[in-house]
Each structure stands twice: as structure tokens, then as C-alpha cells.
mmCIF file of C-alpha atoms in Angstrom:
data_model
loop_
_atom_site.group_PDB
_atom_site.id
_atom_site.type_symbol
_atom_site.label_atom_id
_atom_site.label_comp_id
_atom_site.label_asym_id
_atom_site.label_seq_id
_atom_site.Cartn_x
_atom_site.Cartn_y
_atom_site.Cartn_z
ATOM 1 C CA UNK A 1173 7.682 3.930 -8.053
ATOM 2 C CA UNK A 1174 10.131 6.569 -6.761
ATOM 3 C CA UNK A 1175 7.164 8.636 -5.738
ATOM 4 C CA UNK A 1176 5.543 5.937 -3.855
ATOM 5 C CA UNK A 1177 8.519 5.693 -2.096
ATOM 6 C CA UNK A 1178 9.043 9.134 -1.137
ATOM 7 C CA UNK A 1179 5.717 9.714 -0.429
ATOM 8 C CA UNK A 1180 5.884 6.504 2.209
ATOM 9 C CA UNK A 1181 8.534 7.996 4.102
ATOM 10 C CA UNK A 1182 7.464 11.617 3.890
ATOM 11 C CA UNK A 1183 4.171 10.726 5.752
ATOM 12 C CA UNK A 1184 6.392 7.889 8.299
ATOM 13 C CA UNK A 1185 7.981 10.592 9.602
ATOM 14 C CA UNK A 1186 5.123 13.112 9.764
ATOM 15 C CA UNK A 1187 2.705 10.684 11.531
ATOM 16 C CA UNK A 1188 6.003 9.142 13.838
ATOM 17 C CA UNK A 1189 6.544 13.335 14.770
ATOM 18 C CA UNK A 1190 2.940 13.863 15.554
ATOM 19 C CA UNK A 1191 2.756 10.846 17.592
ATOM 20 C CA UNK A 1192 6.232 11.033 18.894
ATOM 21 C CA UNK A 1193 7.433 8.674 21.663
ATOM 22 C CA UNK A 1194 4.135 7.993 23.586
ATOM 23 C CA UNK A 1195 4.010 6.555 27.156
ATOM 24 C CA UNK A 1196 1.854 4.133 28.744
ATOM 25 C CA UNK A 1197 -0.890 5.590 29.906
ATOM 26 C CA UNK A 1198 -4.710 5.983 29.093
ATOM 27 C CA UNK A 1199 -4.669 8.755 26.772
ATOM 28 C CA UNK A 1200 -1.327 7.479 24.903
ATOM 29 C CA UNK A 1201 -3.054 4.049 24.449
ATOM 30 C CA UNK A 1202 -6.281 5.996 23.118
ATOM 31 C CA UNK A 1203 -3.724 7.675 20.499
ATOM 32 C CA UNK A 1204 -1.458 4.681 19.526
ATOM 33 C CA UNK A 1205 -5.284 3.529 18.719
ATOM 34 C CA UNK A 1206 -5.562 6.531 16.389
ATOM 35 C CA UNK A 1207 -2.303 5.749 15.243
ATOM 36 C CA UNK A 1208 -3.402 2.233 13.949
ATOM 37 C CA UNK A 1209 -6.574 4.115 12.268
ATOM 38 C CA UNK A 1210 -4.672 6.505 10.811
ATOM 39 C CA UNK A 1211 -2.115 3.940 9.232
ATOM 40 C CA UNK A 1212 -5.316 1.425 8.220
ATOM 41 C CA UNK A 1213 -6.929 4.739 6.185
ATOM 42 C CA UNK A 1214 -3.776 5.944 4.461
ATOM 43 C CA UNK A 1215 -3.481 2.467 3.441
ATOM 44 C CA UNK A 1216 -6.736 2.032 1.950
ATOM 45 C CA UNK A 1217 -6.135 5.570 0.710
ATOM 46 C CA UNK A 1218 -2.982 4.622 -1.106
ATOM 47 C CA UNK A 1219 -4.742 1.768 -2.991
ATOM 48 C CA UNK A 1220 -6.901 4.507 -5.137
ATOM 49 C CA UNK A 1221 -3.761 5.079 -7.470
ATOM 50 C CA UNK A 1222 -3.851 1.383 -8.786
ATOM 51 C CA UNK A 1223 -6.861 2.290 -10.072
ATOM 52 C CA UNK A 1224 -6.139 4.157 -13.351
ATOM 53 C CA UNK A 1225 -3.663 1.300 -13.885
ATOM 54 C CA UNK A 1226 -5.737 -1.164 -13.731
ATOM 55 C CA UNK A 1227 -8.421 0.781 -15.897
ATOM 56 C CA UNK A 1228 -5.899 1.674 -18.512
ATOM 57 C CA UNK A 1229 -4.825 -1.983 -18.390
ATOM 58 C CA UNK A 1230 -8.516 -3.635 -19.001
ATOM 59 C CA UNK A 1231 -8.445 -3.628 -22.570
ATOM 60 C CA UNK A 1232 -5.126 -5.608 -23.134
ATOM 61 C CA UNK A 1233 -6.643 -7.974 -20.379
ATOM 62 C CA UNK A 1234 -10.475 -8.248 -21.885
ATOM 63 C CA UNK A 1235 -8.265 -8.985 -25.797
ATOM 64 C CA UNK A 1236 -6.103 -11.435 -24.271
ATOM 65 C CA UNK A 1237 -9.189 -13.382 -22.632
ATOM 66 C CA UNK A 1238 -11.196 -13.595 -25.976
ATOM 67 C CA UNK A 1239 -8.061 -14.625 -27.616
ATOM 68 C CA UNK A 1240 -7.649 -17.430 -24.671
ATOM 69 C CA UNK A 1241 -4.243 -16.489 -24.795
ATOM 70 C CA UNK A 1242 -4.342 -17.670 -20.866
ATOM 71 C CA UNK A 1243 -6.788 -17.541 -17.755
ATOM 72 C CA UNK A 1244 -8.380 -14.854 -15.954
ATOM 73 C CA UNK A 1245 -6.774 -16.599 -12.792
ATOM 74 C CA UNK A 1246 -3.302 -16.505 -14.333
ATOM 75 C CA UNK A 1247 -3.167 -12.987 -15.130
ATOM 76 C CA UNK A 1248 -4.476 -12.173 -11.412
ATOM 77 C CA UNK A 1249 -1.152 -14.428 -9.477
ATOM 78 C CA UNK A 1250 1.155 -12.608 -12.506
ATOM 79 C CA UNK A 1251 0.012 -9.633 -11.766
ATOM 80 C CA UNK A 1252 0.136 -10.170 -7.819
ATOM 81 C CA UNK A 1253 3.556 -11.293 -7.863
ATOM 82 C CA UNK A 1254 4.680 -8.414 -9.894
ATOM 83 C CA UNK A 1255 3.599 -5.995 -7.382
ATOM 84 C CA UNK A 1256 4.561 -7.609 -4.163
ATOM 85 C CA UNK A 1257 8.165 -6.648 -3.956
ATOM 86 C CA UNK A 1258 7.080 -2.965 -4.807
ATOM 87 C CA UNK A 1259 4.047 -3.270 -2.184
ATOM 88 C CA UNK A 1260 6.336 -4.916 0.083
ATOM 89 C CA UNK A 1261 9.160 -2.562 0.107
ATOM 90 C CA UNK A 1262 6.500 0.625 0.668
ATOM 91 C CA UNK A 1263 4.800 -1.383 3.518
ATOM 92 C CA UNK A 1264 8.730 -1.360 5.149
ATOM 93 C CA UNK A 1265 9.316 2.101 4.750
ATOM 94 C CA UNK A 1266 6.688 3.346 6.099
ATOM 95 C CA UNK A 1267 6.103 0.649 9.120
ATOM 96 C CA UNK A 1268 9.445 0.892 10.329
ATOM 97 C CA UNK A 1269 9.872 4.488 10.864
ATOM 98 C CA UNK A 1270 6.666 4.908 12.920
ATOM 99 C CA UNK A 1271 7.385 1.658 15.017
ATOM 100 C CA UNK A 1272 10.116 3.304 16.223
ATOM 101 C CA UNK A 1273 9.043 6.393 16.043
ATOM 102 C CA UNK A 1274 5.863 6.020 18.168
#
């Protein structure tokens, strides 16, 4: 989690220097564009390193199921709202920064 975290407002404050304090005309509109692509990607990106997690975390879920121990559905929301306040709070960290940075 710390790493997330770091990571989040490392690359805020690269992408809010690189892009720092743009105007109003053509071109700066054409990069605050970029901007928006660039922050879509890395967020897309970012979502990669759930996926050893959720590999790693397959076979408790696949047991549980066969056991009917409780629904596939269940495990989904539990496992949502687990994760929000950490996806939430790296979301802020690194959306703030370049808001106000750009």
C-alpha cells in the first residue's frame, strides 16, 4: 500500500512539472488533452498489479464456491468495498496534485 502511494505522488508531480501551468491557447488545450491520455493510460496501467492478487487469490475463492460457503456475487461487493478506500485515497493523491499543477 505504501508503495502505491508513493508511487501516485512521485508520478503527480512528474506529469504536473512536465505539464506545468498551461495557458489557454491552442497548443495548451492540445496538451491538457495529452494530459487526460496520459492520466487514462497510467490508470489502466496501474490496474496490472491487481493481477497477481487476484491470481494468487483464485484458489481460496474457487474452494469457498464448491463449499457454498457464500456467492460468487458476495465475494465480488466484499472484495470491492475492501479496496475502495485504498483505490480512493490513490485516485486523490494523484488527481489533486496535477489539477493544480496543470
Amino acid at each position: 500500500v505504501r508503495g502505491r502511494i508513493i508511487r501516485s505522488i512521485a508520478l503527480a508531480f512528474i506529469i504536473g512539472t512536465l505539464f506545468w501551468q498551461l495557458g489557454s491557447s491552442f497548443t495548451d488545450a492540445q496538451l491538457r488533452t495529452s494530459v487526460g491520455f496520459l492520466i487514462v493510460m497510467l490508470g489502466g496501467l496501474n490496474s496490472f498489479e491487481n493481477i497477481p492478487t487476484t491470481v494468487s487469490e483464485r484458489v481460496v475463492f474457487y474452494r469457498e464456491r464448491s463449499c457454498r460457503t457464500y456467492r460468487s456475487w458476495a465475494y465480488m461487493v466484499a472484495l470491492s468495498f475492501a479496496e475502495f478506500p485504498f483505490i480512493l485515497l490513490n485516485a486523490l493523491l494523484f488527481v489533486v496534485p496535477v489539477y493544480f499543477m496543470v
